[in-house]
Coordinates of C-alpha atoms in Angstrom, one line a residue:
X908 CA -17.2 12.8 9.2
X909 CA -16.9 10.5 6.2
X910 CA -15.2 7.4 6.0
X911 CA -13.7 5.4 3.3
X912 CA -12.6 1.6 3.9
X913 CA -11.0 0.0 1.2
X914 CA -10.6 -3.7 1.1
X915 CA -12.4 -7.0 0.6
X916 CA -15.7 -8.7 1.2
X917 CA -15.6 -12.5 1.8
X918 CA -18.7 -15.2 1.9
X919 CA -18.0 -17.1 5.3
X920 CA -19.4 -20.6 5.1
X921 CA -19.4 -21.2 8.6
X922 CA -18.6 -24.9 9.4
X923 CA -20.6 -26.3 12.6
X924 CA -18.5 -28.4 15.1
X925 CA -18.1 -31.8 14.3
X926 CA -20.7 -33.8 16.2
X927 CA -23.0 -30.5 17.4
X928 CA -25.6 -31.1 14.7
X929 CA -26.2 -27.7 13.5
X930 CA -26.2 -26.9 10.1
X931 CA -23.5 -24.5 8.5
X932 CA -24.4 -20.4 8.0
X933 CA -23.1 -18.6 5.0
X934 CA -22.6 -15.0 6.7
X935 CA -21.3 -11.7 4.9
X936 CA -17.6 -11.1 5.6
X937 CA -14.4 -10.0 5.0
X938 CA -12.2 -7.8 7.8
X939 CA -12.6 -4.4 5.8
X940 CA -16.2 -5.0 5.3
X941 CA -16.8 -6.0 8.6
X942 CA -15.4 -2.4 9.5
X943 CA -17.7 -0.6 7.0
X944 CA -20.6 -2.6 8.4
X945 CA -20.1 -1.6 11.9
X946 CA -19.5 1.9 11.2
X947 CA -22.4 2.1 9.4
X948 CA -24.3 0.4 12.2
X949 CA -23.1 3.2 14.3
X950 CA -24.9 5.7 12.2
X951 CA -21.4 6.6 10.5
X952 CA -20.9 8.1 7.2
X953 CA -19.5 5.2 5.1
X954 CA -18.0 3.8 1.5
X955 CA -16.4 0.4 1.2
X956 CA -13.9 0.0 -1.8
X957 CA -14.1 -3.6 -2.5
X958 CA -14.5 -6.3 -5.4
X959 CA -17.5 -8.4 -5.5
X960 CA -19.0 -10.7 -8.3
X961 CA -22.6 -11.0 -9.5
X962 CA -23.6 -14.2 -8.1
X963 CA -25.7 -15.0 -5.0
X964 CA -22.9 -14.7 -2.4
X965 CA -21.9 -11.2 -4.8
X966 CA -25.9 -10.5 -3.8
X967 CA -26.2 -11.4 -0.3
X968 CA -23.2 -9.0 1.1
X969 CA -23.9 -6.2 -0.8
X970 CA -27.3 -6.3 -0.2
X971 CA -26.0 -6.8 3.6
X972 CA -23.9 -3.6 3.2
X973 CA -25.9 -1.4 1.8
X974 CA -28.8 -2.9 4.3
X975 CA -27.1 -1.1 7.2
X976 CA -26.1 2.6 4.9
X977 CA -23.0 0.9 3.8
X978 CA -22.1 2.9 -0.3
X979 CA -20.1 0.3 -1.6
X980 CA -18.1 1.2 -4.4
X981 CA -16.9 -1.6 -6.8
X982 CA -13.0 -1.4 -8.1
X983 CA -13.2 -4.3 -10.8
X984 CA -15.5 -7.5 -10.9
X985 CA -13.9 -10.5 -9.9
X986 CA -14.8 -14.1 -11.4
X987 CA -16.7 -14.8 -8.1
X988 CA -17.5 -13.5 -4.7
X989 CA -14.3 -14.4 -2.6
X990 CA -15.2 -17.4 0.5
X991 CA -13.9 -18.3 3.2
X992 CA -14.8 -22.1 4.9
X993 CA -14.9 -21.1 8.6
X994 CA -14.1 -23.9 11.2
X995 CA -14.7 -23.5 14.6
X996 CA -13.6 -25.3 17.7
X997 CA -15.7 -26.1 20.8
X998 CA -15.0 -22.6 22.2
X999 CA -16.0 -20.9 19.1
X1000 CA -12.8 -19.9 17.6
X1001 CA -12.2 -19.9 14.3
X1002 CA -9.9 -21.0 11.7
X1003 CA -10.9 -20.1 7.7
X1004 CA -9.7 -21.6 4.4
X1005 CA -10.1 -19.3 1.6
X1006 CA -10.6 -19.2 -2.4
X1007 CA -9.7 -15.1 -2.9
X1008 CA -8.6 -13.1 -5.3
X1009 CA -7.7 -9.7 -5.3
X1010 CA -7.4 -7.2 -8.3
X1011 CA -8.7 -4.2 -7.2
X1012 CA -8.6 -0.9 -9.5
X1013 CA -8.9 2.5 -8.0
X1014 CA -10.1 4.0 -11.0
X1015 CA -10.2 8.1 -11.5
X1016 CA -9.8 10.4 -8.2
X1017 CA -12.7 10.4 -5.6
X1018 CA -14.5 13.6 -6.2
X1019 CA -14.7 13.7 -1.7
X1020 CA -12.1 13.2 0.2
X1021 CA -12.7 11.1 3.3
X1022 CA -11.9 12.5 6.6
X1023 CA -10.5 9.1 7.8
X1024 CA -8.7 5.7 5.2
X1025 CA -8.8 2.6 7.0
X1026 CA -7.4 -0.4 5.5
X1027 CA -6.6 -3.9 6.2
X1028 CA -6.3 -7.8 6.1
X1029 CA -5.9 -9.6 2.9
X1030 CA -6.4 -6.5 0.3
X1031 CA -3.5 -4.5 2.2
X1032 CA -0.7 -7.3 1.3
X1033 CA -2.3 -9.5 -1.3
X1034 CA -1.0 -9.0 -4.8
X1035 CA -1.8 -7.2 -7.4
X1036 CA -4.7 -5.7 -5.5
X1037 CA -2.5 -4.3 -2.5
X1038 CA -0.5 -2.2 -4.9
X1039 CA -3.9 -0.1 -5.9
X1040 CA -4.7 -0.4 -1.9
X1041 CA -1.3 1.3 -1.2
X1042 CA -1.0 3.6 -3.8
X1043 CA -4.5 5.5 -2.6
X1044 CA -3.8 5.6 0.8
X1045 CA -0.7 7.3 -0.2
X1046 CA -2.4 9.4 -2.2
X1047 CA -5.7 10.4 0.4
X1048 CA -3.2 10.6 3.7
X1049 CA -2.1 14.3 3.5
X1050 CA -5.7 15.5 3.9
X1051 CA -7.0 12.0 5.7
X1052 CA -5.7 9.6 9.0
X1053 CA -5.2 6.1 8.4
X1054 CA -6.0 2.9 10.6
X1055 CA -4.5 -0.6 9.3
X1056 CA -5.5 -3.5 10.8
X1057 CA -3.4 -6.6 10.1
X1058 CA -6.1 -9.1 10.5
X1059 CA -3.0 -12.1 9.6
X1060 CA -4.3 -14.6 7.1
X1061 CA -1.2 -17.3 7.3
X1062 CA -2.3 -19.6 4.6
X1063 CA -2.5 -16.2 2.3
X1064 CA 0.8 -14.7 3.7
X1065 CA 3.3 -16.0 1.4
X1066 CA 6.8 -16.3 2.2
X1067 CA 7.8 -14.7 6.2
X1068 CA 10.0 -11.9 5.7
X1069 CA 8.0 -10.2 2.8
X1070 CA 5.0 -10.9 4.8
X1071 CA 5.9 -9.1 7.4
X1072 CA 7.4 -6.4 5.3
X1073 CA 4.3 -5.8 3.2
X1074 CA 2.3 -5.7 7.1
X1075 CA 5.2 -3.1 8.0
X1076 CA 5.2 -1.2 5.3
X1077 CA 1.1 -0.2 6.0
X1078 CA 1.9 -0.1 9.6
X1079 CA 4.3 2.8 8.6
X1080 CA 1.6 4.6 6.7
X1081 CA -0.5 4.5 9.8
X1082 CA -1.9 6.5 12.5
X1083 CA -3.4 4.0 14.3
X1084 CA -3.2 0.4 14.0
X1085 CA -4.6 -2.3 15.8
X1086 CA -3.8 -6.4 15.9
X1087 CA -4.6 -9.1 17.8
X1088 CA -2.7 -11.4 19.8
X1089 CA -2.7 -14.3 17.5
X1090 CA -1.3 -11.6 14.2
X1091 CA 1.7 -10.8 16.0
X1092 CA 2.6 -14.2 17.4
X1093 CA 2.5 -15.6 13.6
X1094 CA 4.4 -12.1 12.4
X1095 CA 6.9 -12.5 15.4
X1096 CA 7.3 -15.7 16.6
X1097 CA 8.1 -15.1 20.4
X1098 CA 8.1 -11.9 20.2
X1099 CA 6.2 -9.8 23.7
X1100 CA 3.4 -8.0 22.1
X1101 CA 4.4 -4.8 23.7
X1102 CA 7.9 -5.0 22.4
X1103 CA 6.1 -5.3 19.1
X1104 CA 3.9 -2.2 19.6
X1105 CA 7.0 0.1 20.8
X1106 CA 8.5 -1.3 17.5
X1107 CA 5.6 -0.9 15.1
X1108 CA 4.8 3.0 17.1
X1109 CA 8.7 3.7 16.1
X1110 CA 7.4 3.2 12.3
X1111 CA 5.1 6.1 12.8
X1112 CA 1.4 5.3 14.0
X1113 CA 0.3 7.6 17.0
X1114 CA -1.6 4.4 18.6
X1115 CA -0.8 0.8 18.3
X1116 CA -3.6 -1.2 19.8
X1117 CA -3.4 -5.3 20.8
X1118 CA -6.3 -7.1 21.3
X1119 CA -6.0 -10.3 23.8
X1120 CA -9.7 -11.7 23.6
X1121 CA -10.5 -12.9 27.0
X1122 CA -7.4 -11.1 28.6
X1123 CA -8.5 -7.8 26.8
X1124 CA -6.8 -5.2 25.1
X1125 CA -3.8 -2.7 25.8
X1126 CA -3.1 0.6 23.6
X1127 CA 0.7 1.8 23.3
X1128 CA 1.5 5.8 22.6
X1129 CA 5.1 5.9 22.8
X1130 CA 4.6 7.3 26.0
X1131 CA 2.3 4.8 27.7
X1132 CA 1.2 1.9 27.8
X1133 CA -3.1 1.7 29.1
X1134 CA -4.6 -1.1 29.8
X1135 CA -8.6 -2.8 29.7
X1136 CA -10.1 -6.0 31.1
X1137 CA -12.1 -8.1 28.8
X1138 CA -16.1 -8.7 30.3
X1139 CA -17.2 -12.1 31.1
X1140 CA -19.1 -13.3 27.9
X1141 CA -20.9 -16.4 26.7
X1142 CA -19.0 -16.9 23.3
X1143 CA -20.9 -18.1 20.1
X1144 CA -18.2 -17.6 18.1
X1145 CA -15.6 -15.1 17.5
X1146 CA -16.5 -14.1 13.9
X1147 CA -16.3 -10.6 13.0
X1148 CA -15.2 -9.8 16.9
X1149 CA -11.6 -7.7 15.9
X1150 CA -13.8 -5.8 13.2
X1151 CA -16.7 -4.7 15.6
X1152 CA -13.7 -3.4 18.0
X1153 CA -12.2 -1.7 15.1
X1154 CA -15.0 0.3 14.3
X1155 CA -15.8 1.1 17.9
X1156 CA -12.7 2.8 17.9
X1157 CA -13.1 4.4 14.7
X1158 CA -16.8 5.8 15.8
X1159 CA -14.6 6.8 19.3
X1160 CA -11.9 8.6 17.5
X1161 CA -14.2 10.3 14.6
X1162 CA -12.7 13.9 14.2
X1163 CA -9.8 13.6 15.7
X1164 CA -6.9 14.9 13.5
X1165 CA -3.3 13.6 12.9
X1166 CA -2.0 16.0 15.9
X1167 CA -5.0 15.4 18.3
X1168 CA -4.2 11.3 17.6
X1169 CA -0.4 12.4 18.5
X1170 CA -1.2 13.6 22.0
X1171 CA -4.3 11.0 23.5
X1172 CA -4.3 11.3 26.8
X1173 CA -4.8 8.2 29.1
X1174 CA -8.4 9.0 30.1
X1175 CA -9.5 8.8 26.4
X1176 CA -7.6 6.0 25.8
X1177 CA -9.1 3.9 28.6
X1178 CA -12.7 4.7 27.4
X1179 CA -11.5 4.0 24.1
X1180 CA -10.1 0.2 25.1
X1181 CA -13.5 -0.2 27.3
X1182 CA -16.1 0.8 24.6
X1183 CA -14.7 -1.2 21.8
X1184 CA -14.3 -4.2 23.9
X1185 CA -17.8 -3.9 24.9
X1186 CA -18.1 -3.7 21.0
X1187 CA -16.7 -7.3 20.5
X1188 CA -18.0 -8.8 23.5
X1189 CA -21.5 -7.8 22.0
X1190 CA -20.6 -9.3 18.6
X1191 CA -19.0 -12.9 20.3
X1192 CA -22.0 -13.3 22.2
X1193 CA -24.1 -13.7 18.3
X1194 CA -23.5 -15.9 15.6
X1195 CA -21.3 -14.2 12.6
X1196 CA -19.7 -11.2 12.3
X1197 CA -22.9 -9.0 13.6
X1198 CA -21.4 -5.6 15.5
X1199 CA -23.9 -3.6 17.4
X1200 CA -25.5 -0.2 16.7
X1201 CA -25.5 3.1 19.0
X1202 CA -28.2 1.7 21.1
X1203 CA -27.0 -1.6 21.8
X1204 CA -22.9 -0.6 22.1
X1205 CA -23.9 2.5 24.5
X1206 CA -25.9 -0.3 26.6
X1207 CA -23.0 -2.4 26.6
X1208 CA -20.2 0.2 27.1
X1209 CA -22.4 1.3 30.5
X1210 CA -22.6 -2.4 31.7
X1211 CA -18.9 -2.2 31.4
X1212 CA -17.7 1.3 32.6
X1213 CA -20.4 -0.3 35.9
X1214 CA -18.5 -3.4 36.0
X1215 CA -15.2 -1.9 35.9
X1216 CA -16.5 0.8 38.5
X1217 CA -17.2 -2.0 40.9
X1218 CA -13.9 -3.9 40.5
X1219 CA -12.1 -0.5 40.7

């Protein structure tokens, strides 16, 4: 099965905490190519659609990408490599300041179709970029499912309502989307996360997943609501962790059609929650965004499925 990720790739310059001594790491990034990196990992069939410049950072991530079987595919060249300055607190969470642009160009029609579009963060809403973003998803979903992962940027938002407009209108064009926590407390302030998920699975997606970092994850159907723990994990920082679950659950669901996503069960969709959870606990527990391959996600996902055993 082939995928194609469209989206962009960002130079974290990850900031040390104040007072620890430690230097600061420049690791590849960017949400989408995150996904494409762990799906590669995974031994998946992968092209990223992305911008990047010819400069060191340009060198570094695509040389990063296309270290792990990553074809990357470049829609336009940008000035420079988009960055990110990544701070993180004393429990490794992280906040990011960014100098992005985003004028991506789809160019001619893709002689393959993928088998599955996933799309997210700041090229799904950022402007003009985001129109080109849309406007080929549009084009690939008759023949291809779609995941969407918000990935909320606030300082690269804009204005509230048309945020959350542009988030719902790739939400509708979904088949399964998945957000943390923290994106829908900043796209609805007060809102319960589940009341959000029956709202966003009302706009069409089969499967709306919410990630809760150390109070784990639940998936919504329209039908049910299933449930997953988070494991005990010593955090390094939480770079890349939301991407690494992502394409867990890409890798999971790989073949599945629009109609097969429409009636998951609750026994897939618990092993589903479990393995990419596993997936992001690995990636917490190393510095940057650094998802683990077969080997090291089937270990983890059996520690897990154990550990969840026993508590059961």
């Amino acid at each position: 099965m082939s995928f194609l990720v469209i989206g962009e790739c960002v130079a974290d310059i990850v900031r040390a905490p104040a007072g620890s001594g430690a230097a600061d790491r420049v690791h590849p990034g960017g949400s989408p190519a995150n996904v494409a990196h762990g799906l590669a990992r995974l031994g998946r069939d992968v092209v990223l659609l992305t911008q990047l410049a010819d400069d060191p950072a340009g060198r570094l991530i695509a040389d990063h990408l296309k270290g792990a079987g990553v074809r990357v595919e470049i829609g336009g060249v940008p000035v420079r490599t988009p960055s990110a300055v990544v701070g993180l607190d004393a429990h490794g969470r992280a906040t990011y300041a960014f100098d992005i642009a985003w004028t991506l160009e789809t160019g001619a029609p893709r002689a393959e179709t993928p088998a599955h579009v996933h799309i997210g963060s700041i090229a799904a809403v950022t402007a003009p970029g985001a129109a080109a973003v849309l406007a080929e998803v549009e084009r690939l979903r008759e023949r291809a499912t779609v995941s969407y992962d918000p990935n909320v940027r606030p300082a690269l938002m804009g204005e509230h309502a048309a945020a959350v407009a542009r988030v719902e209108r790739c939400v509708a064009l979904s088949d399964l989307v998945k957000a943390s926590d923290e994106d829908l407390a900043w796209l609805y302030p007060g809102e319960d996360p589940r009341t959000v998920a029956a709202r966003w699975s009302a706009l069409g997606p089969a499967v709306v997943l919410v990630t809760r970092g150390a109070a784990g994850s639940f998936a919504f159907t329209g039908r049910e609501t299933v449930g997953t723990e988070a494991p005990p994990v010593t955090v390094v920082d939480t770079v890349g962790a939301g991407d690494s679950f992502m394409s867990a659950v890409l890798d999971a669901l790989a073949g599945w059609e629009r109609e097969a996503l429409a009636g998951i069960g609750t026994e897939h969709l618990t092993e589903l929650l479990r393995r990419a959870t596993a997936a992001a606990a690995v990636t917490v527990s190393r510095a940057g965004a650094q998802p683990p391959d077969r080997a090291e996600l089937d270990a983890a996902g059996e520690r897990f499925a154990l550990r969840c055993g026993r508590a059961s």
